[in-house]
XYZ file of N, CA and C in Angstrom:
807
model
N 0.657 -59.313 6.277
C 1.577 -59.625 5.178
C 2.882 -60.148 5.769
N 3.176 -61.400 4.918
C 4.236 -62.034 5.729
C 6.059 -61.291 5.349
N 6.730 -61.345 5.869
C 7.637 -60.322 5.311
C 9.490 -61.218 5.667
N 9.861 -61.128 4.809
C 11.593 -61.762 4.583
C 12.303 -60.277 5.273
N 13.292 -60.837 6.046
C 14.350 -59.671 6.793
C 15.384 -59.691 5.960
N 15.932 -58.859 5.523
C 17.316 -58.940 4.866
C 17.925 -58.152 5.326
N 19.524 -58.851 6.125
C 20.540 -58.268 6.619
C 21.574 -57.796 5.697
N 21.580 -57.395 4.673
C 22.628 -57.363 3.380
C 21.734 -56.495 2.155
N 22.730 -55.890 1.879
C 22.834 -55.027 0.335
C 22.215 -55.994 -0.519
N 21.890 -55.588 -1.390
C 21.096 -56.536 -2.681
C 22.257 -55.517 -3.828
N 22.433 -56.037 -4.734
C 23.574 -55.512 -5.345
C 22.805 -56.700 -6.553
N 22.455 -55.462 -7.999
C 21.862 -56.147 -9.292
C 22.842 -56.180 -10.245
N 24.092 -55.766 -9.716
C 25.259 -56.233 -10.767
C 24.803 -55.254 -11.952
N 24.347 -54.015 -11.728
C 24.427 -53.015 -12.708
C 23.407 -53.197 -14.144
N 22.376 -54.527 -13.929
C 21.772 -54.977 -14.922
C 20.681 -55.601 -14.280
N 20.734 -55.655 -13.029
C 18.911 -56.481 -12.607
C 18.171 -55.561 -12.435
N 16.536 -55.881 -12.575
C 15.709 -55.499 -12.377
C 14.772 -55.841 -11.185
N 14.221 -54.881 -10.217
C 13.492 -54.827 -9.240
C 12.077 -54.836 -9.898
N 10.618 -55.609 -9.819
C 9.820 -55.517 -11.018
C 8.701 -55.841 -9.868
N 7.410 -54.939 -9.875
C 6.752 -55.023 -9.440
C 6.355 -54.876 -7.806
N 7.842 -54.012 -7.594
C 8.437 -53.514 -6.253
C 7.358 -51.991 -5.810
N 7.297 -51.943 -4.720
C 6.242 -50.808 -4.020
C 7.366 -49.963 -2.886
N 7.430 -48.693 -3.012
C 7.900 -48.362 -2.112
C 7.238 -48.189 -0.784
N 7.890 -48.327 0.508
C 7.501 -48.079 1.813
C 5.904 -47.581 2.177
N 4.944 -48.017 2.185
C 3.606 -47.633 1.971
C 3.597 -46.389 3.775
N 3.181 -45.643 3.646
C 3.104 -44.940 5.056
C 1.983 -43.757 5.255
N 0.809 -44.320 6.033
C -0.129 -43.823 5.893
C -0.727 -42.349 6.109
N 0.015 -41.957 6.607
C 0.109 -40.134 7.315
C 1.360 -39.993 8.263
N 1.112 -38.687 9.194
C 2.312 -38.013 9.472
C 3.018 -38.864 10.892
N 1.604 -39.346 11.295
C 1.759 -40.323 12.299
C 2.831 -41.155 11.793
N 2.897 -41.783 10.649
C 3.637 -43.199 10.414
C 4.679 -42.993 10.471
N 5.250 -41.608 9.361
C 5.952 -41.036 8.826
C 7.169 -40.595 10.147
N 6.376 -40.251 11.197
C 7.131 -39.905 12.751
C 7.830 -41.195 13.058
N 7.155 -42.335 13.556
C 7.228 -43.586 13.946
C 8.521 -43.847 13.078
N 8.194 -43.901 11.701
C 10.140 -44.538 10.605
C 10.782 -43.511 11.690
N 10.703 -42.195 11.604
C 11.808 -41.231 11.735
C 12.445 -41.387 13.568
N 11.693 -42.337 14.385
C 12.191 -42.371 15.290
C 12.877 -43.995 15.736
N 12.115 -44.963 14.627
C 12.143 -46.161 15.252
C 12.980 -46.721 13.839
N 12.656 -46.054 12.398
C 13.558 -46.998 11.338
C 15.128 -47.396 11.380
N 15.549 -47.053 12.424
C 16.726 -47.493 11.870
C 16.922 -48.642 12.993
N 16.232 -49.700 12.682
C 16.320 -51.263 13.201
C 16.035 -50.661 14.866
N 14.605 -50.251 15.335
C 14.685 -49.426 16.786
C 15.078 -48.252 16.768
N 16.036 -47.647 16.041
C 16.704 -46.585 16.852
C 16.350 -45.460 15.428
N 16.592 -43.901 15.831
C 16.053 -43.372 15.097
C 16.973 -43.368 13.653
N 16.406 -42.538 12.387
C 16.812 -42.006 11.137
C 18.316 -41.208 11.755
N 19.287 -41.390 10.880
C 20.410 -40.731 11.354
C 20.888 -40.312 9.965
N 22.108 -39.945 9.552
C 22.834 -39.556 8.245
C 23.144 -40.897 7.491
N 23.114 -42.111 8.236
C 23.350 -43.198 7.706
C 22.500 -44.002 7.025
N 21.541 -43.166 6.665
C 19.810 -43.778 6.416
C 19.532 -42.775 5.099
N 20.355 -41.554 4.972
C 20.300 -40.802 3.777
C 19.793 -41.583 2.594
N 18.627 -41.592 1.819
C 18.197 -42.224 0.497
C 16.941 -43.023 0.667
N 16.571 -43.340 1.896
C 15.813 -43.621 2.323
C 14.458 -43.123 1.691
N 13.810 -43.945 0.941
C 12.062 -43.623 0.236
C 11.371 -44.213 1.207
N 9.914 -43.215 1.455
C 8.466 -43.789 1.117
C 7.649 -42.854 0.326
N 6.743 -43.712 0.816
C 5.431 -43.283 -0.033
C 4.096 -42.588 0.809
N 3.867 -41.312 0.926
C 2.980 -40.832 1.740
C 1.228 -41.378 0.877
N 0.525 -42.369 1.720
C -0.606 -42.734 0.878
C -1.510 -41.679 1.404
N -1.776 -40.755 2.384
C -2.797 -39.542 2.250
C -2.120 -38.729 1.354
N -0.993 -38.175 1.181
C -0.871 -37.483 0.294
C -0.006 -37.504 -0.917
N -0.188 -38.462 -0.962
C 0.269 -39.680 -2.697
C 1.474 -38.538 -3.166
N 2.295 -38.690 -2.288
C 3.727 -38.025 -2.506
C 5.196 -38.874 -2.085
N 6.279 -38.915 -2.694
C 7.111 -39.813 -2.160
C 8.108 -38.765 -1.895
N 8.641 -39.193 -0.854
C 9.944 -38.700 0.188
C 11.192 -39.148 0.366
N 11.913 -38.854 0.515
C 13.398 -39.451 1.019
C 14.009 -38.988 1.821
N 14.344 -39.880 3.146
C 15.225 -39.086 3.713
C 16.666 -38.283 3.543
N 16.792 -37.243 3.719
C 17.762 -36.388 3.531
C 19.615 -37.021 4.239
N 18.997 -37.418 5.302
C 20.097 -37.614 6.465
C 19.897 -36.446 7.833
N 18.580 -35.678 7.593
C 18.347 -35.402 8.660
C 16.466 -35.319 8.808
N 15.792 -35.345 7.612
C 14.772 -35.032 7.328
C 14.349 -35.321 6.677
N 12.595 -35.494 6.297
C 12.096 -36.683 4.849
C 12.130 -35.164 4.176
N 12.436 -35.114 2.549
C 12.245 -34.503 1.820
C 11.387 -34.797 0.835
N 10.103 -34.077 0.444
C 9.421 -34.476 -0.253
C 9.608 -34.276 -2.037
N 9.591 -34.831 -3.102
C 9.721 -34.929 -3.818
C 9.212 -34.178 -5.033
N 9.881 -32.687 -5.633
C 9.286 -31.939 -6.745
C 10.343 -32.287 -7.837
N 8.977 -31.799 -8.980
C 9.336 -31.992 -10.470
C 10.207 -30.550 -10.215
N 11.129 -29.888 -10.046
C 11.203 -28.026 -10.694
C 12.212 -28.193 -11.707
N 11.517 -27.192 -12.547
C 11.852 -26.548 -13.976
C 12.542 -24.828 -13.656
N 13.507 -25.238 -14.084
C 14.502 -23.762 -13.834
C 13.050 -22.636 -14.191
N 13.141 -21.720 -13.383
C 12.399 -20.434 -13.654
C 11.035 -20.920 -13.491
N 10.477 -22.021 -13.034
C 8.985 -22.115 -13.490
C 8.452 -21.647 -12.453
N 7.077 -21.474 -11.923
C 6.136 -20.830 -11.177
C 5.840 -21.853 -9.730
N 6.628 -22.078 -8.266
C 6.631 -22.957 -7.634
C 5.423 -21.679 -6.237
N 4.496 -22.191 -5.706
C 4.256 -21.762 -4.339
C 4.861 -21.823 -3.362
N 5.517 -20.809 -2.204
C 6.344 -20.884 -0.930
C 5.988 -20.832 -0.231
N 4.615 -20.384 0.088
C 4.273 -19.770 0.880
C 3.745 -18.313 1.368
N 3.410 -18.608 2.469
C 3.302 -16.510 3.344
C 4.035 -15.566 3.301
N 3.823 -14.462 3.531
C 4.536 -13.685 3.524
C 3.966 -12.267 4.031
N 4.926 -11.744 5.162
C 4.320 -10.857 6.172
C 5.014 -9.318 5.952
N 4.362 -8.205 4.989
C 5.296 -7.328 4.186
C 5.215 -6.578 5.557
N 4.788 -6.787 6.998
C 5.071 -5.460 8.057
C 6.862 -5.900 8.308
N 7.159 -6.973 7.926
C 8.371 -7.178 8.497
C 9.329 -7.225 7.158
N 10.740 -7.529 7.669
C 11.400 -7.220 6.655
C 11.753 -8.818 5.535
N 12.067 -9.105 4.529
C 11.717 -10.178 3.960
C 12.934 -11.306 4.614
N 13.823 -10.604 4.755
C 14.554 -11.722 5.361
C 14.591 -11.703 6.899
N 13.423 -11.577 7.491
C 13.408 -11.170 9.290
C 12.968 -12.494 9.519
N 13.387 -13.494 10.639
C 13.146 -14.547 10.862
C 12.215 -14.893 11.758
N 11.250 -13.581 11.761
C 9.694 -13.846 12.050
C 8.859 -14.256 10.948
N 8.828 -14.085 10.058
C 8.569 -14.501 8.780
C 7.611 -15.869 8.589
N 6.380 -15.839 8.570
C 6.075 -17.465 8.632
C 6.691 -18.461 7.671
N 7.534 -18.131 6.769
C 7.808 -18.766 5.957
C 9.473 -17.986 5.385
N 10.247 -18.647 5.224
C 11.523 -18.301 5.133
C 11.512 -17.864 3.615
N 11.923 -16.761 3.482
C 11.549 -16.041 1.739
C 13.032 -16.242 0.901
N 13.098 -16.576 -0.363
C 14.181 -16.938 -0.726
C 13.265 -15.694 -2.441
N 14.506 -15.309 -2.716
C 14.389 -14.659 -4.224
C 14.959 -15.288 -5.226
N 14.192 -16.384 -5.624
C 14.607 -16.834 -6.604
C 13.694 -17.012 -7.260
N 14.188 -17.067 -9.009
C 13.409 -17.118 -9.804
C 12.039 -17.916 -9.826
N 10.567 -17.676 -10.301
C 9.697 -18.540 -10.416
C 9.171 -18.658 -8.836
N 9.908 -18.365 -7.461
C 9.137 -18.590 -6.447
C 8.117 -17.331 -5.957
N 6.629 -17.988 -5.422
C 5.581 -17.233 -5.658
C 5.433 -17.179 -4.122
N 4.852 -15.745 -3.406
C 4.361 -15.781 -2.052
C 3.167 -14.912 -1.686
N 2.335 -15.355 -0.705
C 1.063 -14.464 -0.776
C 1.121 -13.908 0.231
N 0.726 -12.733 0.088
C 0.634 -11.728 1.449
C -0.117 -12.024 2.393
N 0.410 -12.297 3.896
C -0.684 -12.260 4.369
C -1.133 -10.805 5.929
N 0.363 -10.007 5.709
C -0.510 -9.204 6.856
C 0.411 -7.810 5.699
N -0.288 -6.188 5.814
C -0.136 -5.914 4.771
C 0.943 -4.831 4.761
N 1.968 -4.144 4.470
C 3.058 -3.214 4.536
C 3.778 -2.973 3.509
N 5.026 -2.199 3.662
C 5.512 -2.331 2.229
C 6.916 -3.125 2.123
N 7.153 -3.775 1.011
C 7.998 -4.394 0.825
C 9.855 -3.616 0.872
N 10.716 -3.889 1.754
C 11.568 -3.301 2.622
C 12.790 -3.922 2.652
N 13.590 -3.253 3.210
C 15.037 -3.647 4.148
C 15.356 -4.888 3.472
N 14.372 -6.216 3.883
C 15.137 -7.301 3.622
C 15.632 -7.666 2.404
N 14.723 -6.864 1.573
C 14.645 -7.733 -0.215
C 16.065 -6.015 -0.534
N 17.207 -6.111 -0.067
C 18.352 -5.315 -0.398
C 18.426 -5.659 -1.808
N 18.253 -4.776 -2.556
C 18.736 -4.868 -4.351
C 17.701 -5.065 -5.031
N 16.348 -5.459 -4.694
C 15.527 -6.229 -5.425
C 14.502 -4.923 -6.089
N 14.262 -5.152 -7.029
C 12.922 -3.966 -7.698
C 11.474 -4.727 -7.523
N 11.149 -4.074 -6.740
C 9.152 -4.588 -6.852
C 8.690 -3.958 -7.938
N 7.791 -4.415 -8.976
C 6.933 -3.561 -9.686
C 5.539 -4.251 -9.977
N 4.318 -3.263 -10.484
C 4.379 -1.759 -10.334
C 4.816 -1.219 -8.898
N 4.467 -1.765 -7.667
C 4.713 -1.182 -6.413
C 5.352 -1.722 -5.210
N 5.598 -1.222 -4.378
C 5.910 -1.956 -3.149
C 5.219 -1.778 -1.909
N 4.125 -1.286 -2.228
C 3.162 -1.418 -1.073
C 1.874 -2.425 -1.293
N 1.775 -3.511 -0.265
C 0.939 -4.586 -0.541
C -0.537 -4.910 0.687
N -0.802 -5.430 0.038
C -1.745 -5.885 1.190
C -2.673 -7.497 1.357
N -3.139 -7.676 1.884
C -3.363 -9.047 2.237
C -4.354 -9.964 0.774
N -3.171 -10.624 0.322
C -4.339 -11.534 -0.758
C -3.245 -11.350 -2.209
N -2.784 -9.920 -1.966
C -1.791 -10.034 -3.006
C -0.659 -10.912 -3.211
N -0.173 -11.087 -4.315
C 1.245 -11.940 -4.865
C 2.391 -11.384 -5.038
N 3.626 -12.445 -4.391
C 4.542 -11.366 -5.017
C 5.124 -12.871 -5.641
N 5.852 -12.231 -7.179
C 6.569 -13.176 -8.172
C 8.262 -12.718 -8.479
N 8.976 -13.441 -7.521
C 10.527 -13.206 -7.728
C 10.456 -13.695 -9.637
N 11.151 -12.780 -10.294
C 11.137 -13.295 -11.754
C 12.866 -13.227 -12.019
N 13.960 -12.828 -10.875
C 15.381 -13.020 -10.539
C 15.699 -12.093 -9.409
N 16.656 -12.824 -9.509
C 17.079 -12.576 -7.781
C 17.091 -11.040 -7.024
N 16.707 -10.053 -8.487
C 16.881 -8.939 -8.409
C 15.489 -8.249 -8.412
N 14.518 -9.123 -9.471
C 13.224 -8.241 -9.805
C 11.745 -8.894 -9.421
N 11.150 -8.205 -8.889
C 9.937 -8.995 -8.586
C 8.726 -8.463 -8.965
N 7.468 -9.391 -9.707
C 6.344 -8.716 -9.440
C 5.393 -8.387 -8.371
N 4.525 -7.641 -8.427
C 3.353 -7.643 -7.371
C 2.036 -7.855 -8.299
N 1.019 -8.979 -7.633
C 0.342 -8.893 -8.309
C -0.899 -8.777 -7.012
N -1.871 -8.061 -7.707
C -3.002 -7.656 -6.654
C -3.916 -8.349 -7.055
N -4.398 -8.809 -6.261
C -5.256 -10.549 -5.813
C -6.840 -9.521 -5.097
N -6.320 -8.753 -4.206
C -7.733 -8.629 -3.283
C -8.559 -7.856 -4.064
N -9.353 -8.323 -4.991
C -10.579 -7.875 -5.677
C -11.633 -6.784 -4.539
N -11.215 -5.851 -3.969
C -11.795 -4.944 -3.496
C -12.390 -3.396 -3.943
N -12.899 -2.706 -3.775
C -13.818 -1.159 -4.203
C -12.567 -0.300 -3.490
N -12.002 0.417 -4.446
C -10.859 1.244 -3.823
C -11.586 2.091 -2.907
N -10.323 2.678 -1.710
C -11.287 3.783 -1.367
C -9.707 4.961 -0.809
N -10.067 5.897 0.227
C -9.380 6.756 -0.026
C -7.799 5.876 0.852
N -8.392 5.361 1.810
C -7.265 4.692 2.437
C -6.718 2.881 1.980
N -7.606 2.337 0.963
C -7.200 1.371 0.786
C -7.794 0.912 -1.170
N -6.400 -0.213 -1.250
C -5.973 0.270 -2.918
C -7.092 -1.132 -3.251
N -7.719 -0.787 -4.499
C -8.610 -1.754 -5.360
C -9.572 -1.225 -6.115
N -9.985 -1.827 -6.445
C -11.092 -1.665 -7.999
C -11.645 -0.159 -8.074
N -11.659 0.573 -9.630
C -11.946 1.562 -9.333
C -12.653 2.063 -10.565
N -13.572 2.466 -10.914
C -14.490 2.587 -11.931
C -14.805 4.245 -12.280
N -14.320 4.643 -13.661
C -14.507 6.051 -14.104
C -15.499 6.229 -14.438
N -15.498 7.652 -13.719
C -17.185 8.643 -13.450
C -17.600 8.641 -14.832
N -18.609 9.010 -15.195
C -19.568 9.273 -16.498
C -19.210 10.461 -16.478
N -19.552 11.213 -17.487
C -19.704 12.412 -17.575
C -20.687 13.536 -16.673
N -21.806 12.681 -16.534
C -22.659 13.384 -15.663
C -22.296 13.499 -14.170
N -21.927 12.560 -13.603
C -21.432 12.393 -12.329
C -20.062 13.116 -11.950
N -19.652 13.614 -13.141
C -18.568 14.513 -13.083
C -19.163 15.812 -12.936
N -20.169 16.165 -13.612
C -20.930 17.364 -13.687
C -21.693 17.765 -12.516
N -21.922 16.374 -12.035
C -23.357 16.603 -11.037
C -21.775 16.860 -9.528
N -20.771 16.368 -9.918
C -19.798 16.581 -8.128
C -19.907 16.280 -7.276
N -20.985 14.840 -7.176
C -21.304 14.128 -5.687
C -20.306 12.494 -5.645
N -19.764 12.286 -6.627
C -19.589 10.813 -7.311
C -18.189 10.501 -5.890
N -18.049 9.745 -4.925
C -16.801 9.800 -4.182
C -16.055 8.010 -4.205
N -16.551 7.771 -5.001
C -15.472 6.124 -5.218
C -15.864 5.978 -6.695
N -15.401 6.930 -7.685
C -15.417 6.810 -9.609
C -14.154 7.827 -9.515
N -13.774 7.629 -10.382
C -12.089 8.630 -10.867
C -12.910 9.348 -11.855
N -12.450 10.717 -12.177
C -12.516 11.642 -13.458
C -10.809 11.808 -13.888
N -11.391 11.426 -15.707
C -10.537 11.625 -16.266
C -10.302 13.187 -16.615
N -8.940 13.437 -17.861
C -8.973 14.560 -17.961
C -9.721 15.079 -19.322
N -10.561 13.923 -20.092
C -11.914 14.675 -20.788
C -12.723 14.691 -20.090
N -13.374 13.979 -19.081
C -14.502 14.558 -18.615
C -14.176 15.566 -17.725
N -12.772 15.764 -16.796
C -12.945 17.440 -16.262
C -13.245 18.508 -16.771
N -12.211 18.226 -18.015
C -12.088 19.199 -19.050
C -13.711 20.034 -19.924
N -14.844 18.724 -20.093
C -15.752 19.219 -20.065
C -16.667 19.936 -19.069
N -16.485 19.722 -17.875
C -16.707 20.275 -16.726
C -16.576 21.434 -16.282
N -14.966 21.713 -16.939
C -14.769 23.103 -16.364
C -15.080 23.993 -17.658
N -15.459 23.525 -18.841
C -15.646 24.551 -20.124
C -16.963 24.524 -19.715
N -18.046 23.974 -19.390
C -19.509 24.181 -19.086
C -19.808 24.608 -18.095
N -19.187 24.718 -16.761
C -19.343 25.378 -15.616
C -18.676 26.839 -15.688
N -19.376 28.217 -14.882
C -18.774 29.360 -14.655
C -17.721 29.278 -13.812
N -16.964 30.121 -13.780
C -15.610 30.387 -13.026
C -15.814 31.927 -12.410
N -15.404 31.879 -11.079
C -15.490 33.198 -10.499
C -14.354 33.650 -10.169
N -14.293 34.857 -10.344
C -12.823 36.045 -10.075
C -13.862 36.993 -8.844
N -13.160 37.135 -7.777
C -13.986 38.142 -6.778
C -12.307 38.917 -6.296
N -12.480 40.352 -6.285
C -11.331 41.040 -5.754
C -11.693 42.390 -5.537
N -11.349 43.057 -4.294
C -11.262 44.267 -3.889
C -10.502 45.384 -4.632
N -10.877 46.141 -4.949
C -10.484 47.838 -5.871
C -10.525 48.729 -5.641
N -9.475 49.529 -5.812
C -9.881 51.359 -5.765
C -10.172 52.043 -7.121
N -11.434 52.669 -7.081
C -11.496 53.810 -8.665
C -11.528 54.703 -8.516
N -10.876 54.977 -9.654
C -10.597 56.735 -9.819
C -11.877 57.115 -10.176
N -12.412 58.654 -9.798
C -13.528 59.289 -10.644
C -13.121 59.948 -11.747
N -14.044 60.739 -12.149
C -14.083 61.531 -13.293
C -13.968 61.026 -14.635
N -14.637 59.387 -14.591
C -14.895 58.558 -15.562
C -13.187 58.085 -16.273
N -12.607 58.016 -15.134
C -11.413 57.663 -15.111
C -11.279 55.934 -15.611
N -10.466 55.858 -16.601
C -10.468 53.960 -16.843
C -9.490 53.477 -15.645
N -10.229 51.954 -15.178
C -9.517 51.341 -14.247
C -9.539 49.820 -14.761
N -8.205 49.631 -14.785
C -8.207 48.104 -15.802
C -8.077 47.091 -14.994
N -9.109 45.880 -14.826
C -8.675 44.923 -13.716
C -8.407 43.675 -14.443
N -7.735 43.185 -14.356
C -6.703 41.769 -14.699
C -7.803 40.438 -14.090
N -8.476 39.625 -14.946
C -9.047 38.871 -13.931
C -8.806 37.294 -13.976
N -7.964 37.276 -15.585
C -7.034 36.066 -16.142
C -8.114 34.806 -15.804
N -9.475 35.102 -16.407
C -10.095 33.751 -16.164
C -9.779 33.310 -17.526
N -9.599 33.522 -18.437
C -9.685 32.722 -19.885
C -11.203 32.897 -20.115
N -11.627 33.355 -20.225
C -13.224 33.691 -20.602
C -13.321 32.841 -22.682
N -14.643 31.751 -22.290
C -14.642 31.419 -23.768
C -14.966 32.965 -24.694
N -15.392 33.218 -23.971
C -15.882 34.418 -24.880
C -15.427 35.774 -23.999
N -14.971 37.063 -24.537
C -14.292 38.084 -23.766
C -15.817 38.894 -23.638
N -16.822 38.974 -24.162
C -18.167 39.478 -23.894
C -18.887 38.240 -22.956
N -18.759 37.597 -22.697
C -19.765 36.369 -21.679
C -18.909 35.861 -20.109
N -20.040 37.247 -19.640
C -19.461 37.272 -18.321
C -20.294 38.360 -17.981
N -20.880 37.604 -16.182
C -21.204 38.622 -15.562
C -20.622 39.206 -14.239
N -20.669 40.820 -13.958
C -20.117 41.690 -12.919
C -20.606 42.191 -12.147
N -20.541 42.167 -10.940
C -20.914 42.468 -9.706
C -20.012 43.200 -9.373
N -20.321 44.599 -8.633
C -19.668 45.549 -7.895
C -20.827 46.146 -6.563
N -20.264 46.433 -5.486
C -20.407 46.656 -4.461
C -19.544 47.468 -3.671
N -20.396 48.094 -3.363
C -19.509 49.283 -2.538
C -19.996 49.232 -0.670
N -19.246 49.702 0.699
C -20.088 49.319 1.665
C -20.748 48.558 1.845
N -21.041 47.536 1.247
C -22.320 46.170 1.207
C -23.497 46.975 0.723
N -23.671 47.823 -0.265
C -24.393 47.899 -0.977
C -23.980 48.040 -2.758
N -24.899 47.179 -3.525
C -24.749 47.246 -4.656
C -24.540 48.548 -5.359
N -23.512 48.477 -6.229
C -23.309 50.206 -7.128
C -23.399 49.649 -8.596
N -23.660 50.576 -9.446
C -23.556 50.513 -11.070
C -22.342 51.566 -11.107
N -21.271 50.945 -12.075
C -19.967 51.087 -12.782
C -20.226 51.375 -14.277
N -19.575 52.128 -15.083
C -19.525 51.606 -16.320
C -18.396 50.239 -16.706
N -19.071 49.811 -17.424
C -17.913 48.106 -17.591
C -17.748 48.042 -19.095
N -16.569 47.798 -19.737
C -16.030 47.272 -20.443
C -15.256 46.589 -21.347
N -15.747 45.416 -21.860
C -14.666 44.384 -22.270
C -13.260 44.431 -22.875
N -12.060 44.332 -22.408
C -10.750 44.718 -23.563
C -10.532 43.215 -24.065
N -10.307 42.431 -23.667
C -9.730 40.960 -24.161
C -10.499 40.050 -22.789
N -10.562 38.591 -23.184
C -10.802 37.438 -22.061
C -10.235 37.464 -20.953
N -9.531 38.420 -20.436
C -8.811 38.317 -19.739
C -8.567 39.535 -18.710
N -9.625 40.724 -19.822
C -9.213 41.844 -18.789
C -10.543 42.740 -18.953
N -10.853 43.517 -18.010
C -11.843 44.353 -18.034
C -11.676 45.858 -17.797
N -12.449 46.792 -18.686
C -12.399 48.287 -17.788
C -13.592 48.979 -17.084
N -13.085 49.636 -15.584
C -14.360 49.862 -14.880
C -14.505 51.385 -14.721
N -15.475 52.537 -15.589
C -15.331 53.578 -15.020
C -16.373 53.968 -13.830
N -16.189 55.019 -13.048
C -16.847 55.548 -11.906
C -17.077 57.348 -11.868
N -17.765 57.664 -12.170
C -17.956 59.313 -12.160
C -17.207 59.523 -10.431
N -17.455 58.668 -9.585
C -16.383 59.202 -8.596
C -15.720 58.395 -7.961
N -14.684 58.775 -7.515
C -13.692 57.940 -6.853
C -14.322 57.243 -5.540
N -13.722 55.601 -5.555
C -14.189 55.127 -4.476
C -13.292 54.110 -4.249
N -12.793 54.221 -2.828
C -12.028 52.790 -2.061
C -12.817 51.939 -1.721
N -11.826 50.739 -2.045
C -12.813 49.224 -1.443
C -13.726 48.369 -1.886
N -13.858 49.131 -3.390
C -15.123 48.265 -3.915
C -14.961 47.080 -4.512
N -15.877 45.419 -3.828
C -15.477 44.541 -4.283
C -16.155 44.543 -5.818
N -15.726 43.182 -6.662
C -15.712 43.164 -8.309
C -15.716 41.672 -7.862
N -17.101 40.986 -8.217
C -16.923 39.840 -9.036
C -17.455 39.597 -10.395
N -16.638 38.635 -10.625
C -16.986 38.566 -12.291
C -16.438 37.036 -12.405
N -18.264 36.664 -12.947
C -18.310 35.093 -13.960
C -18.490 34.705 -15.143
N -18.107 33.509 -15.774
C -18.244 33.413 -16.795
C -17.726 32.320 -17.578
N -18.129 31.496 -18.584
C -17.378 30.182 -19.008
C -16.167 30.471 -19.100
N -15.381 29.441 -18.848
C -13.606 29.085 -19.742
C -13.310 28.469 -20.286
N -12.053 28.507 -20.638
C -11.667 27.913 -21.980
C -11.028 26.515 -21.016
């Protein structure tokens, strides 16, 4: 393509039109180097070259030089949702290890990529729900003060690491083997009203069919539904037993004896 040099300003007198004009065509980063060392007639881009367009044709983006650097060209909308980049929560947000320089401003979005909690650097700022992250998650400055976290890594929670987590059935609450399902507090709640509860404790009784009242505060659904075990020396003994309230029992003994254990089961409330 044959090409006219112009040593001089073009000046449209505030009313011409440039029509059918192409900016600087430049094919990748290669080219893009070459302006930045050789455009300014041989010699490189300086502050005097500030305004300077092209046109990146691999990545159909246009640029301008800054006066020190091509700047590439965004639409932004106050507050809108822009990508920044990485972001490394073992370090602190403004630590200039950082693969990517973190700015809190509104609408800018960053993805985690090694995993810790969010710290020191972000002084003033509220993370929510949390500030502990891990790799895949988002964080969304929504002002300079508040940010979200959003959790990206679609993973099976487990005891040391946070993600997906699926509530036990009822049975699997019952059955007590279930170790990556949550129980709520109806299905415990049915759990512990259908399962027995044990009270086991050591006693002294009086003889001579003496009452001895033992406290065993299970909440018994029923103050008759419950069974008692007594033992004396590691051998089984018969007591007289009987019920006062859910909560308490009386044990007589025609004779006095130290040490005898008492368990006693039975539903709760």
């Amino acid at each position: 393509m044959s090409e006219r040099l112009y040593y001089h300003n073009l000046d449209g007198v505030g009313v011409a039109q440039l029509k059918g004009m192409r900016l600087h065509n430049v094919a990748d980063q290669a080219g893009q180097d070459q302006i930045v060392s050789t455009g300014n007639n041989g010699s490189p881009l300086s502050s005097q070259n500030a305004g300077l367009g092209i046109y990146r044709t691999d990545l159909r983006r246009v640029a301008y030089w800054s006066g020190s650097e091509f700047i590439f060209q965004e639409i932004e909308i106050d507050g809108d949702i822009r990508f920044k980049g990485q972001l490394d929560a073992s370090l602190a947000i403004d630590d200039p290890a950082q693969p990517q320089a973190v700015d809190n401003i509104s609408g800018y979005q960053y993805v985690v990529t090694v995993a810790g909690t969010l710290n020191a650097g972000a002084t003033g700022v509220a993370f929510s729900p949390f500030a502990d992250v891990t790799p895949g998650d988002q964080i969304l400055f929504v002002s300079s003060t508040e940010a979200y976290v959003i959790q990206r890594n679609d993973v099976q929670a487990t005891e040391s690491i946070m993600g997906n987590i699926r509530l036990a059935t009822q049975g699997e609450v019952d059955d007590g083997q279930s170790s990556n399902t949550a129980v709520t507090p109806k299905t415990l709640g049915v759990r512990l009203t259908s399962h027995p509860k044990m009270f086991v404790t050591s006693m002294d009784l009086t003889g001579a069919g003496n009452d001895n009242i033992l406290q065993h505060d299970l909440n018994l659904v029923n103050k008759d539904g419950f069974v008692l075990s007594a033992s004396h020396n590691g051998r089984t003994i018969d007591v007289e037993v009987e019920s006062i309230d859910v909560n308490r029992v009386k044990l007589s003994s025609l004779l006095s004896l130290g040490g005898v254990v008492v368990a006693i089961s039975g539903l709760v409330k």
